[in-house]
CSV table of C-alpha atoms in Angstrom, one decimal:
chain,number,residue,atom,x,y,z
A,7,MET,CA,58.3,-11.5,59.1
A,8,VAL,CA,56.4,-9.5,56.4
A,9,ASN,CA,59.0,-9.0,53.0
A,10,SER,CA,59.9,-5.1,52.8
A,11,LYS,CA,59.6,-5.3,49.1
A,12,VAL,CA,55.7,-6.7,49.7
A,13,ILE,CA,55.3,-3.9,52.1
A,14,ARG,CA,56.6,-1.1,49.7
A,15,ILE,CA,54.5,-2.2,46.4
A,16,LEU,CA,51.4,-2.4,48.9
A,17,ALA,CA,52.2,1.3,49.7
A,18,ILE,CA,52.3,2.1,45.9
A,19,LEU,CA,49.0,0.1,45.3
A,20,ILE,CA,47.3,2.3,48.1
A,21,GLN,CA,48.8,5.3,46.8
A,22,VAL,CA,47.2,4.7,43.3
A,23,PHE,CA,44.3,3.1,44.5
A,24,MET,CA,43.2,6.5,46.6
A,25,ALA,CA,44.5,8.6,43.9
A,26,SER,CA,42.2,7.3,41.2
A,27,LEU,CA,39.5,9.4,41.5
A,28,SER,CA,37.0,6.3,42.1
A,29,PHE,CA,35.9,5.5,38.7
A,30,ALA,CA,38.2,2.9,38.0
A,31,SER,CA,36.3,2.1,34.8
A,32,GLY,CA,38.6,0.5,32.2
A,33,GLY,CA,40.1,-1.0,29.2
A,34,TYR,CA,41.0,-4.1,29.2
A,35,ASP,CA,44.1,-5.1,26.9
A,36,ASN,CA,46.9,-4.1,24.9
A,37,GLY,CA,49.0,-5.1,21.9
A,38,THR,CA,51.7,-7.2,23.5
A,39,PRO,CA,51.2,-11.3,23.8
A,40,ALA,CA,51.8,-13.0,26.8
A,41,GLY,CA,54.1,-15.2,25.4
A,42,LYS,CA,54.1,-19.3,25.4
A,43,GLY,CA,52.8,-20.6,28.6
A,44,LYS,CA,53.2,-17.2,30.4
A,45,LEU,CA,50.0,-15.4,32.4
A,46,ASP,CA,49.4,-11.8,32.4
A,47,LEU,CA,47.3,-10.4,35.0
A,48,ASP,CA,45.6,-6.6,35.4
A,49,ILE,CA,43.6,-5.9,38.3
A,50,THR,CA,41.4,-2.9,39.3
A,51,ILE,CA,39.3,-1.9,42.5
A,52,ASN,CA,36.8,0.5,42.0
A,53,PRO,CA,36.5,2.3,45.3
A,54,GLY,CA,33.0,3.1,44.7
A,55,ASP,CA,32.3,-0.4,44.5
A,56,LEU,CA,33.3,-0.9,48.0
A,57,SER,CA,31.2,1.1,50.6
A,58,LYS,CA,28.1,2.5,50.2
A,59,GLU,CA,29.6,5.5,52.0
A,60,TRP,CA,31.0,6.9,49.0
A,61,PRO,CA,28.8,9.9,47.7
A,62,GLU,CA,26.2,8.1,45.3
A,63,ASN,CA,27.9,10.0,42.1
A,64,LEU,CA,31.0,7.8,42.7
A,65,ASP,CA,29.1,4.8,43.8
A,66,GLU,CA,27.2,4.2,40.8
A,67,LYS,CA,30.0,4.2,38.5
A,68,GLY,CA,33.0,2.5,37.6
A,69,GLN,CA,34.2,-1.1,37.8
A,70,SER,CA,36.2,-3.6,39.6
A,71,TYR,CA,37.9,-6.2,37.1
A,72,ILE,CA,40.4,-8.8,36.6
A,73,VAL,CA,41.9,-9.2,33.0
A,74,TRP,CA,43.9,-11.9,32.1
A,75,GLY,CA,46.0,-12.9,28.9
A,76,TYR,CA,47.5,-16.2,28.6
A,77,GLY,CA,49.8,-17.4,25.8
A,78,LEU,CA,49.1,-20.3,23.7
A,79,ASN,CA,52.3,-19.5,22.0
A,80,ASP,CA,54.3,-16.6,21.0
A,81,PHE,CA,51.6,-14.9,18.8
A,82,PHE,CA,48.1,-16.6,20.2
A,83,ASP,CA,46.7,-15.3,23.4
A,84,PHE,CA,43.6,-16.8,25.4
A,85,HIS,CA,42.3,-13.3,26.7
A,86,GLY,CA,39.4,-12.2,28.4
A,87,TYR,CA,37.9,-10.5,31.7
A,88,VAL,CA,35.2,-10.5,34.5
A,89,SER,CA,34.0,-7.3,36.4
A,90,HIS,CA,31.4,-5.9,38.7
A,91,GLY,CA,30.3,-2.5,38.1
A,92,ALA,CA,29.0,-0.5,41.1
A,93,ASP,CA,25.6,-0.4,39.5
A,94,GLY,CA,25.5,-4.1,40.1
A,95,THR,CA,26.1,-5.1,36.5
A,96,ASP,CA,28.4,-8.3,36.1
A,97,GLN,CA,30.3,-8.9,32.7
A,98,ILE,CA,32.4,-12.0,31.2
A,99,TYR,CA,34.4,-11.3,28.3
A,100,TYR,CA,36.5,-14.0,26.8
A,101,GLY,CA,38.3,-14.7,23.2
A,102,ILE,CA,41.5,-15.3,21.3
A,103,LYS,CA,43.9,-12.5,20.4
A,104,TYR,CA,46.5,-12.4,17.5
A,105,ASN,CA,49.5,-10.3,17.4
A,106,PHE,CA,50.5,-9.4,14.1
A,107,VAL,CA,53.3,-6.7,14.5
A,108,SER,CA,56.1,-6.9,17.3
A,109,THR,CA,59.2,-4.9,16.7
A,110,ASP,CA,61.4,-3.0,19.5
A,111,TRP,CA,58.9,-0.1,19.5
A,112,LEU,CA,55.5,-1.1,18.6
A,113,ASP,CA,53.2,-4.2,19.3
A,114,LEU,CA,49.7,-4.4,17.4
A,115,SER,CA,47.3,-7.1,18.1
A,116,THR,CA,44.2,-8.0,16.7
A,117,ALA,CA,41.1,-10.0,18.7
A,118,THR,CA,37.5,-11.6,18.7
A,119,GLY,CA,35.1,-12.9,21.5
A,120,LEU,CA,32.4,-13.0,23.3
A,121,ARG,CA,30.8,-10.8,26.1
A,122,HIS,CA,28.2,-12.0,28.3
A,123,ILE,CA,26.0,-8.9,30.1
A,124,THR,CA,23.0,-9.0,31.6
A,125,SER,CA,20.7,-10.8,29.4
A,126,ARG,CA,22.4,-10.4,26.4
A,127,THR,CA,25.5,-11.7,24.2
A,128,ASP,CA,27.6,-9.1,22.5
A,129,LEU,CA,30.4,-9.9,19.8
A,130,ILE,CA,33.7,-7.8,20.5
A,131,PHE,CA,35.0,-7.4,16.8
A,132,PRO,CA,36.7,-5.9,15.1
A,133,GLN,CA,39.5,-5.1,17.5
A,134,LEU,CA,42.9,-3.4,17.3
A,135,LEU,CA,45.2,-3.4,20.7
A,136,TYR,CA,48.7,-1.5,20.6
A,137,THR,CA,51.7,-1.1,22.6
A,138,ILE,CA,53.9,1.7,22.1
A,139,LYS,CA,57.0,1.0,23.7
A,140,LEU,CA,58.9,3.8,25.4
A,141,PRO,CA,62.5,4.3,26.8
A,142,GLN,CA,63.0,3.0,30.9
A,143,ASP,CA,60.2,0.2,30.3
A,144,PHE,CA,57.6,3.0,30.5
A,145,ASP,CA,54.8,2.3,27.7
A,146,ILE,CA,51.6,3.8,26.3
A,147,ILE,CA,48.8,1.3,25.7
A,148,GLY,CA,45.5,0.8,24.6
A,149,SER,CA,42.6,-0.5,22.3
A,150,PHE,CA,39.9,0.2,20.1
A,151,THR,CA,36.9,-1.9,19.6
A,152,ASN,CA,33.4,-2.6,18.0
A,153,VAL,CA,30.5,-4.1,20.4
A,154,TYR,CA,27.9,-5.8,18.4
A,155,ASN,CA,24.5,-7.2,19.7
A,156,THR,CA,23.7,-10.6,18.8
A,157,LYS,CA,20.5,-10.9,20.5
A,158,GLU,CA,19.3,-7.4,18.7
A,159,ASP,CA,21.3,-8.2,15.5
A,160,ASN,CA,22.7,-4.2,15.7
A,161,ASN,CA,25.7,-2.7,16.4
A,162,ILE,CA,26.2,-0.8,19.7
A,163,GLY,CA,29.1,1.2,18.9
A,164,GLN,CA,32.9,1.7,19.4
A,165,SER,CA,34.8,2.0,22.5
A,166,SER,CA,38.7,3.1,23.3
A,167,ASP,CA,41.0,3.7,25.9
A,168,VAL,CA,44.6,4.9,26.3
A,169,ALA,CA,46.5,4.7,29.1
A,170,LEU,CA,50.7,5.6,30.5
A,171,ARG,CA,52.2,2.1,32.2
A,172,ILE,CA,54.9,3.1,34.6
A,173,PRO,CA,57.0,0.1,35.5
A,174,VAL,CA,57.8,-0.5,39.6
A,175,PRO,CA,61.4,-0.4,39.9
A,176,LYS,CA,62.8,-4.4,39.6
A,177,SER,CA,64.1,-4.2,43.3
A,178,MET,CA,60.5,-3.5,44.3
A,179,THR,CA,59.2,-6.5,42.7
A,180,PRO,CA,58.6,-10.0,44.5
A,181,SER,CA,60.8,-12.7,42.4
A,182,SER,CA,57.8,-14.6,41.3
A,183,VAL,CA,56.6,-11.9,39.3
A,184,ARG,CA,58.4,-11.1,36.1
A,185,ASP,CA,57.3,-7.5,36.5
A,186,ILE,CA,54.5,-5.1,37.3
A,187,LYS,CA,53.5,-2.1,36.1
A,188,ILE,CA,50.9,0.7,37.1
A,189,ALA,CA,48.6,1.9,34.1
A,190,ILE,CA,46.7,5.4,34.3
A,191,GLY,CA,44.8,6.5,31.3
A,192,LEU,CA,41.3,7.2,30.1
A,193,PHE,CA,38.4,4.8,28.8
A,194,LYS,CA,35.2,5.8,26.4
A,195,PRO,CA,32.5,3.1,26.7
A,196,SER,CA,30.6,2.0,23.7
A,197,THR,CA,27.6,0.2,25.8
A,198,ARG,CA,24.0,1.8,25.3
A,199,ASP,CA,23.6,0.3,29.3
A,200,TRP,CA,26.1,3.0,30.4
A,201,LYS,CA,25.3,6.8,29.2
A,202,PRO,CA,28.3,9.1,30.4
A,203,SER,CA,26.5,11.8,32.5
A,204,THR,CA,29.2,15.0,32.3
A,205,SER,CA,32.1,13.3,29.7
A,206,ASN,CA,32.4,10.5,27.5
A,207,TRP,CA,35.8,9.8,28.9
A,208,TYR,CA,36.3,8.4,32.2
A,209,PRO,CA,39.8,8.0,34.1
A,210,THR,CA,41.0,4.5,34.9
A,211,TYR,CA,43.8,2.6,36.7
A,212,SER,CA,45.1,-0.9,37.1
A,213,ILE,CA,48.0,-2.9,38.6
A,214,ASP,CA,49.5,-5.0,35.7
A,215,PHE,CA,51.2,-8.4,36.7
A,216,ARG,CA,53.3,-10.6,34.4
A,217,PHE,CA,54.2,-13.8,35.4
């Protein structure tokens, strides 16, 4: 018999999934380290990436992606993401994140890494990633990153994102997971491969798990 907690979690995920405006193009990290030997996973599924029946303007935008952070110690994470764009563009990013500020209300980290996209490799540096801790385990997360095209030896520009993370009640969280949060926010891309048609900012969401 399926656990009632799992059913309730799935119901929440479906509601967020349907309310996400179908773009699901997102930032990929925050300022809080995973912790030594612990794993963070953030998952986004873009509805426009699942079916060709969606309107064309939705089908050609957004990404589905998985973001990971694994704690090498309490300050350094091996982090990265893999993504698939609705337009067929695939990416993989991997790098090292260092947490240099950690207080009761703020975490700040920096990171560097490589992104492989189409026929080129980009250096993602410098980066500033942040988590602003709010009461009741809510938080505001985001990042400012610079993208450098190593193939053409020029700077592509900066991307940024910001999101509010909403905790899922502990009573609805499986015992195998430390916590689950739903992040809803905005993302501004930097890459020249993606030229926003109507706005520089796109709505985002993700489901964030800490193990």
